[in-house]
Amino acid sequence: MLGRTLREVSAALKQGQITPTELCQKCLSLIKKTKFLNAYITVSEEVALKQAEESEKRYKNGQSLGDLDGIPIAVKDNFSTSGIETTCASNMLKGYIPPYNATVVQKLLDQGALLMGKTNLDEFAMGSGSTDGVFGPVKNPWSYSKQYREKRKQNPHSKNEDSDWLITGGSSGGSAAAVSAFTCYAALGSDTGGSTRNPAAHCGLVGFKPSYGLVSRHGLIPLVNSMDVPGILTRCVDDAAIVLGALAGPDPRDSTTVHDPINKPFMLPSLADVSKLCIGIPKEYLVPELSSEVQSLWSKAADLFESEGAKVIEVSLPHTSYSIVCYHVLCTSEVASNMARFDGLQYGHRCDIDVSTEAMYAATRREGFNDVVRGRILSGNYFLLKENYENYFVKAQKVRRLIANDFVNVFNSGVDVLLTPTTLSEAVPYLEFIKEDNRTRSSQDDIFTQAVNMAGLPAVSIPVALSNQGLPIGLQFIGRAFCDQQLLTVAKWFEKQVMHVLCKKGEKEKHYKRKKITCHLTIHKSEGPVVSSHSMT
Amino acid sequence: MWSRLVWLGLRAPLGVRQGFTSKADPQGSGRITAEVIEHLERLALVDFGSREAVARLEKAIAFADRLRAVDTDGVEPMESVLEDRRLYLRSDNVVEGNCADELLQNSHRVVEEYFVAPPGNISLPKLDEKEPFLHS
């Protein structure tokens, strides 16, 4: 039951095959068993059970609220949840209990979803590994998968089984680990520079970033106001569409949401043929650091589209090499402004110094923020200094326009969807990841994902195959602004093509245990032209 | 945001504030002088804490300098991707509020309906007025 898709479980609930309470209990018990992943900061057991009880009543009376009624979900810990601690994985907000729900959380609760808990992240969503929060790093469930461990046993140098665990990617790593480990069916993440798509690719999930302005940001503790979007992590595209259908829409509390009429509900049509589709492959995304496996999968995916009749063309996004630099400047500048609200006076951590307001603020902030956050605040303030403002901040804003225009030009030339890699390679071991500092890692890992945030476009990462090490690799589709439905339709078609080969071989199953616990994932070799071997959830 | 006051050394229980050896540029580029460090710390009300942090800032600046290579003549800065859209204004009616109690609950120091702040308008001392520090 836990391995099914959201739609399947929803049907099971409606038919009475399982009750929301039983489902909730199963998820809670699995959360306890997978505690070593450190995916959850707060597990809201009582709240979830109470919600499950109410959902059960509704089902008994035949009054279910919809597809999400009774479905366990998790929320990243930078979304405000009324009555439940919201920390952003930072000392600054430890013990902070918001008095309100973020709009997206409220919408999910209004649909009857069960809130399992708040997931772990990088502190204030700054990072690309989910390793820098105060509650510790998140471990990738795939570190414990059968494929990965079998591959490693072939390596004579592998020692202690647990020292080589892999990162989930970031910053919504906890959400990704929670969904990937079957503890919930969907999770909310936030996406500022790829923070939903990056962990989705590393954990074998669908990571969807909606168009900027489609989903409300009210209640999402802001990192970069002009680029943040709530993201959705699920195990298949259809599930992401169901969640998006619940979340999309204008919000009077968020003036950056658009009020255009949106096609609701988000029922994705099944694309029969792709012959009218034009796929763009940006040539600047072929960088030397791209691993050969990802490159080969990217190329095979392009071939797949072509073989099915779509038009696949090479396009150019000329300012790609500057986009990560531009992102870095804009991000740190907005962070410097957004983090200014944390002074200890009205909420959050407060130090004991009472000599003066300035001293109190300074000490509170020193105690509350970690090095990464402080580093970004200081960099941001540097770029915003009077003497630097024109040369850095305004310059970056101009470059942002050039980057956004690049995308507009490409889409105007007839391209419907862009196909790119999501990450440079598969998930790396934690010990490898921490060899470089947060900023360097972010500038390396966000390379394919942040340009999309700067242009405000929708994008989705789809798991495509397993690497030679047995780890998931994802590819990214980028769509036109506010054409989220079209993007997801194409993604769904692609997902089906990739899965098509799998399903021929029969059932695949995944158990989860650890120590006395072993993780089984059956591997199927395919004979098809698309991918060499993969096994997805 | 904060007025430009001089920094007050924080010698309190929280640990000694890390300082830097000399006023001269600690390493490399010459861009981050002690004055800049002090200025940034005053503006941000966040301290560097160590020499590595200064080095990281220098690397970040060097990274950002790559933007100079882009030709942006005649390009307008972009503030928001939704710049071509009209901002929606809702009607001017009060629909929520009256939650003073809930909001006060989150603060550590409250007296009746007031948030309590330490006295303001007190200068923070300059960098060289501080006592000698440890270096990281």
PDB file of C-alpha atoms in Angstrom, chain A residues 293-462:
ATOM      1  CA  GLU A 293      26.233   8.738 -17.702  1.00  0.00           C
ATOM      2  CA  VAL A 294      23.953  11.743 -17.425  1.00  0.00           C
ATOM      3  CA  GLN A 295      25.063  12.934 -20.813  1.00  0.00           C
ATOM      4  CA  SER A 296      24.292   9.612 -22.388  1.00  0.00           C
ATOM      5  CA  LEU A 297      20.848   9.485 -20.791  1.00  0.00           C
ATOM      6  CA  TRP A 298      20.157  13.013 -21.977  1.00  0.00           C
ATOM      7  CA  SER A 299      21.075  12.048 -25.477  1.00  0.00           C
ATOM      8  CA  LYS A 300      19.002   8.857 -25.343  1.00  0.00           C
ATOM      9  CA  ALA A 301      15.993  10.828 -24.151  1.00  0.00           C
ATOM     10  CA  ALA A 302      16.358  13.221 -27.063  1.00  0.00           C
ATOM     11  CA  ASP A 303      16.582  10.239 -29.396  1.00  0.00           C
ATOM     12  CA  LEU A 304      13.459   8.795 -27.862  1.00  0.00           C
ATOM     13  CA  PHE A 305      11.472  11.918 -28.629  1.00  0.00           C
ATOM     14  CA  GLU A 306      12.811  11.987 -32.144  1.00  0.00           C
ATOM     15  CA  SER A 307      12.046   8.353 -32.765  1.00  0.00           C
ATOM     16  CA  GLU A 308       8.460   8.968 -31.669  1.00  0.00           C
ATOM     17  CA  GLY A 309       8.007  11.750 -34.175  1.00  0.00           C
ATOM     18  CA  ALA A 310       8.756  14.905 -32.210  1.00  0.00           C
ATOM     19  CA  LYS A 311      10.930  17.612 -33.604  1.00  0.00           C
ATOM     20  CA  VAL A 312      14.143  17.831 -31.594  1.00  0.00           C
ATOM     21  CA  ILE A 313      16.366  20.821 -32.223  1.00  0.00           C
ATOM     22  CA  GLU A 314      19.432  22.316 -30.711  1.00  0.00           C
ATOM     23  CA  VAL A 315      18.865  25.778 -29.278  1.00  0.00           C
ATOM     24  CA  SER A 316      21.050  28.384 -27.715  1.00  0.00           C
ATOM     25  CA  LEU A 317      20.741  30.173 -24.394  1.00  0.00           C
ATOM     26  CA  PRO A 318      23.784  32.409 -24.823  1.00  0.00           C
ATOM     27  CA  HIS A 319      23.990  33.829 -21.321  1.00  0.00           C
ATOM     28  CA  THR A 320      23.945  30.460 -19.575  1.00  0.00           C
ATOM     29  CA  SER A 321      27.505  30.700 -18.324  1.00  0.00           C
ATOM     30  CA  TYR A 322      26.668  33.903 -16.457  1.00  0.00           C
ATOM     31  CA  SER A 323      23.444  32.759 -14.957  1.00  0.00           C
ATOM     32  CA  ILE A 324      24.953  31.103 -11.918  1.00  0.00           C
ATOM     33  CA  VAL A 325      26.955  34.248 -11.146  1.00  0.00           C
ATOM     34  CA  CYS A 326      23.908  36.438 -11.583  1.00  0.00           C
ATOM     35  CA  TYR A 327      21.922  34.100  -9.355  1.00  0.00           C
ATOM     36  CA  HIS A 328      24.622  34.264  -6.708  1.00  0.00           C
ATOM     37  CA  VAL A 329      24.538  38.062  -6.573  1.00  0.00           C
ATOM     38  CA  LEU A 330      20.765  38.401  -6.601  1.00  0.00           C
ATOM     39  CA  CYS A 331      20.292  35.599  -4.101  1.00  0.00           C
ATOM     40  CA  THR A 332      22.748  36.947  -1.537  1.00  0.00           C
ATOM     41  CA  SER A 333      21.374  40.478  -1.929  1.00  0.00           C
ATOM     42  CA  GLU A 334      17.796  39.426  -1.323  1.00  0.00           C
ATOM     43  CA  VAL A 335      18.885  37.173   1.506  1.00  0.00           C
ATOM     44  CA  ALA A 336      20.643  40.079   3.195  1.00  0.00           C
ATOM     45  CA  SER A 337      17.357  41.926   3.138  1.00  0.00           C
ATOM     46  CA  ASN A 338      15.134  39.019   4.118  1.00  0.00           C
ATOM     47  CA  MET A 339      17.247  37.879   7.024  1.00  0.00           C
ATOM     48  CA  ALA A 340      17.107  41.357   8.524  1.00  0.00           C
ATOM     49  CA  ARG A 341      13.774  40.526  10.118  1.00  0.00           C
ATOM     50  CA  PHE A 342      15.406  38.133  12.568  1.00  0.00           C
ATOM     51  CA  ASP A 343      16.339  40.350  15.468  1.00  0.00           C
ATOM     52  CA  GLY A 344      14.992  38.382  18.390  1.00  0.00           C
ATOM     53  CA  LEU A 345      12.449  40.958  19.400  1.00  0.00           C
ATOM     54  CA  GLN A 346       9.095  39.624  18.239  1.00  0.00           C
ATOM     55  CA  TYR A 347       9.834  35.964  17.568  1.00  0.00           C
ATOM     56  CA  GLY A 348      12.643  33.521  17.402  1.00  0.00           C
ATOM     57  CA  HIS A 349      15.774  33.192  19.397  1.00  0.00           C
ATOM     58  CA  ARG A 350      16.825  36.038  21.655  1.00  0.00           C
ATOM     59  CA  CYS A 351      20.155  36.291  23.412  1.00  0.00           C
ATOM     60  CA  ASP A 352      20.676  37.427  26.982  1.00  0.00           C
ATOM     61  CA  ILE A 353      22.394  40.683  26.265  1.00  0.00           C
ATOM     62  CA  ASP A 354      20.434  43.713  27.283  1.00  0.00           C
ATOM     63  CA  VAL A 355      22.940  46.495  27.004  1.00  0.00           C
ATOM     64  CA  SER A 356      21.557  48.009  23.834  1.00  0.00           C
ATOM     65  CA  THR A 357      19.325  47.090  20.937  1.00  0.00           C
ATOM     66  CA  GLU A 358      22.243  46.898  18.529  1.00  0.00           C
ATOM     67  CA  ALA A 359      24.206  44.617  20.808  1.00  0.00           C
ATOM     68  CA  MET A 360      21.188  42.426  21.378  1.00  0.00           C
ATOM     69  CA  TYR A 361      20.448  42.128  17.667  1.00  0.00           C
ATOM     70  CA  ALA A 362      24.049  41.367  16.832  1.00  0.00           C
ATOM     71  CA  ALA A 363      24.453  38.684  19.460  1.00  0.00           C
ATOM     72  CA  THR A 364      21.098  37.114  18.667  1.00  0.00           C
ATOM     73  CA  ARG A 365      22.002  36.897  15.019  1.00  0.00           C
ATOM     74  CA  ARG A 366      25.419  35.514  15.716  1.00  0.00           C
ATOM     75  CA  GLU A 367      23.961  32.792  17.866  1.00  0.00           C
ATOM     76  CA  GLY A 368      21.023  32.106  15.627  1.00  0.00           C
ATOM     77  CA  PHE A 369      22.589  31.822  12.205  1.00  0.00           C
ATOM     78  CA  ASN A 370      25.197  29.388  11.020  1.00  0.00           C
ATOM     79  CA  ASP A 371      28.219  30.252   8.880  1.00  0.00           C
ATOM     80  CA  VAL A 372      26.455  29.725   5.602  1.00  0.00           C
ATOM     81  CA  VAL A 373      23.641  32.129   6.378  1.00  0.00           C
ATOM     82  CA  ARG A 374      25.979  34.707   7.844  1.00  0.00           C
ATOM     83  CA  GLY A 375      28.266  34.423   4.859  1.00  0.00           C
ATOM     84  CA  ARG A 376      25.423  35.081   2.482  1.00  0.00           C
ATOM     85  CA  ILE A 377      24.133  37.998   4.493  1.00  0.00           C
ATOM     86  CA  LEU A 378      27.551  39.591   4.478  1.00  0.00           C
ATOM     87  CA  SER A 379      28.089  38.954   0.769  1.00  0.00           C
ATOM     88  CA  GLY A 380      24.676  40.395   0.060  1.00  0.00           C
ATOM     89  CA  ASN A 381      25.387  43.473   2.087  1.00  0.00           C
ATOM     90  CA  TYR A 382      28.651  43.904   0.246  1.00  0.00           C
ATOM     91  CA  PHE A 383      26.898  43.845  -3.120  1.00  0.00           C
ATOM     92  CA  LEU A 384      24.347  46.337  -1.842  1.00  0.00           C
ATOM     93  CA  LEU A 385      26.864  48.867  -0.564  1.00  0.00           C
ATOM     94  CA  LYS A 386      26.451  52.250  -2.183  1.00  0.00           C
ATOM     95  CA  GLU A 387      29.720  51.947  -4.060  1.00  0.00           C
ATOM     96  CA  ASN A 388      28.909  48.442  -5.303  1.00  0.00           C
ATOM     97  CA  TYR A 389      25.205  48.716  -5.978  1.00  0.00           C
ATOM     98  CA  GLU A 390      25.464  49.643  -9.650  1.00  0.00           C
ATOM     99  CA  ASN A 391      28.309  47.316 -10.453  1.00  0.00           C
ATOM    100  CA  TYR A 392      26.939  44.245  -8.804  1.00  0.00           C
ATOM    101  CA  PHE A 393      23.274  44.353  -7.920  1.00  0.00           C
ATOM    102  CA  VAL A 394      21.926  46.415 -10.788  1.00  0.00           C
ATOM    103  CA  LYS A 395      24.294  44.674 -13.177  1.00  0.00           C
ATOM    104  CA  ALA A 396      22.963  41.319 -12.028  1.00  0.00           C
ATOM    105  CA  GLN A 397      19.400  42.525 -12.537  1.00  0.00           C
ATOM    106  CA  LYS A 398      20.286  43.489 -16.089  1.00  0.00           C
ATOM    107  CA  VAL A 399      21.885  40.119 -16.717  1.00  0.00           C
ATOM    108  CA  ARG A 400      18.741  38.542 -15.300  1.00  0.00           C
ATOM    109  CA  ARG A 401      16.718  40.246 -17.997  1.00  0.00           C
ATOM    110  CA  LEU A 402      19.111  38.934 -20.638  1.00  0.00           C
ATOM    111  CA  ILE A 403      18.733  35.422 -19.294  1.00  0.00           C
ATOM    112  CA  ALA A 404      14.948  35.651 -19.146  1.00  0.00           C
ATOM    113  CA  ASN A 405      14.959  36.996 -22.695  1.00  0.00           C
ATOM    114  CA  ASP A 406      17.069  34.056 -23.853  1.00  0.00           C
ATOM    115  CA  PHE A 407      14.271  31.744 -22.766  1.00  0.00           C
ATOM    116  CA  VAL A 408      11.589  33.927 -24.317  1.00  0.00           C
ATOM    117  CA  ASN A 409      13.443  33.926 -27.622  1.00  0.00           C
ATOM    118  CA  VAL A 410      13.820  30.174 -27.610  1.00  0.00           C
ATOM    119  CA  PHE A 411      10.152  29.600 -26.851  1.00  0.00           C
ATOM    120  CA  ASN A 412       9.118  32.131 -29.463  1.00  0.00           C
ATOM    121  CA  SER A 413      11.054  30.264 -32.089  1.00  0.00           C
ATOM    122  CA  GLY A 414       8.639  27.380 -31.824  1.00  0.00           C
ATOM    123  CA  VAL A 415      10.106  25.269 -29.050  1.00  0.00           C
ATOM    124  CA  ASP A 416       7.509  23.876 -26.672  1.00  0.00           C
ATOM    125  CA  VAL A 417       9.644  22.276 -24.013  1.00  0.00           C
ATOM    126  CA  LEU A 418      13.356  22.255 -23.217  1.00  0.00           C
ATOM    127  CA  LEU A 419      15.114  19.066 -22.182  1.00  0.00           C
ATOM    128  CA  THR A 420      18.197  19.337 -19.968  1.00  0.00           C
ATOM    129  CA  PRO A 421      19.964  17.359 -17.250  1.00  0.00           C
ATOM    130  CA  THR A 422      18.957  18.200 -13.680  1.00  0.00           C
ATOM    131  CA  THR A 423      22.260  17.516 -11.948  1.00  0.00           C
ATOM    132  CA  LEU A 424      25.840  16.974 -13.009  1.00  0.00           C
ATOM    133  CA  SER A 425      25.928  13.431 -11.695  1.00  0.00           C
ATOM    134  CA  GLU A 426      24.212  11.039  -9.324  1.00  0.00           C
ATOM    135  CA  ALA A 427      24.159  11.608  -5.566  1.00  0.00           C
ATOM    136  CA  VAL A 428      27.622  11.771  -4.029  1.00  0.00           C
ATOM    137  CA  PRO A 429      28.727  10.460  -0.636  1.00  0.00           C
ATOM    138  CA  TYR A 430      28.487  12.937   2.211  1.00  0.00           C
ATOM    139  CA  LEU A 431      32.200  12.745   2.969  1.00  0.00           C
ATOM    140  CA  GLU A 432      32.914  13.732  -0.609  1.00  0.00           C
ATOM    141  CA  PHE A 433      30.342  16.524  -0.603  1.00  0.00           C
ATOM    142  CA  ILE A 434      31.682  18.318   2.458  1.00  0.00           C
ATOM    143  CA  LYS A 435      35.140  18.692   0.989  1.00  0.00           C
ATOM    144  CA  GLU A 436      34.013  21.948  -0.612  1.00  0.00           C
ATOM    145  CA  ASP A 437      32.150  24.765   1.097  1.00  0.00           C
ATOM    146  CA  ASN A 438      28.464  25.484   0.695  1.00  0.00           C
ATOM    147  CA  ARG A 439      28.829  28.318  -1.796  1.00  0.00           C
ATOM    148  CA  THR A 440      31.119  26.354  -4.088  1.00  0.00           C
ATOM    149  CA  ARG A 441      28.846  23.339  -3.994  1.00  0.00           C
ATOM    150  CA  SER A 442      25.766  25.449  -4.682  1.00  0.00           C
ATOM    151  CA  SER A 443      27.444  27.087  -7.630  1.00  0.00           C
ATOM    152  CA  GLN A 444      28.304  23.659  -9.006  1.00  0.00           C
ATOM    153  CA  ASP A 445      25.075  21.832  -8.279  1.00  0.00           C
ATOM    154  CA  ASP A 446      22.586  24.521  -9.204  1.00  0.00           C
ATOM    155  CA  ILE A 447      24.016  25.018 -12.628  1.00  0.00           C
ATOM    156  CA  PHE A 448      21.141  23.528 -14.609  1.00  0.00           C
ATOM    157  CA  THR A 449      18.353  24.541 -12.326  1.00  0.00           C
ATOM    158  CA  GLN A 450      18.721  28.167 -11.264  1.00  0.00           C
ATOM    159  CA  ALA A 451      18.278  29.843 -14.644  1.00  0.00           C
ATOM    160  CA  VAL A 452      14.698  28.624 -14.568  1.00  0.00           C
ATOM    161  CA  ASN A 453      14.078  30.406 -11.279  1.00  0.00           C
ATOM    162  CA  MET A 454      15.467  33.610 -12.653  1.00  0.00           C
ATOM    163  CA  ALA A 455      13.080  33.474 -15.566  1.00  0.00           C
ATOM    164  CA  GLY A 456      10.148  32.295 -13.435  1.00  0.00           C
ATOM    165  CA  LEU A 457       9.421  29.318 -15.696  1.00  0.00           C
ATOM    166  CA  PRO A 458       7.939  25.959 -14.716  1.00  0.00           C
ATOM    167  CA  ALA A 459      10.272  22.985 -14.657  1.00  0.00           C
ATOM    168  CA  VAL A 460      10.120  19.367 -13.613  1.00  0.00           C
ATOM    169  CA  SER A 461      12.742  16.725 -12.913  1.00  0.00           C
ATOM    170  CA  ILE A 462      11.807  13.175 -13.912  1.00  0.00           C
TER     171      ILE A 462
END
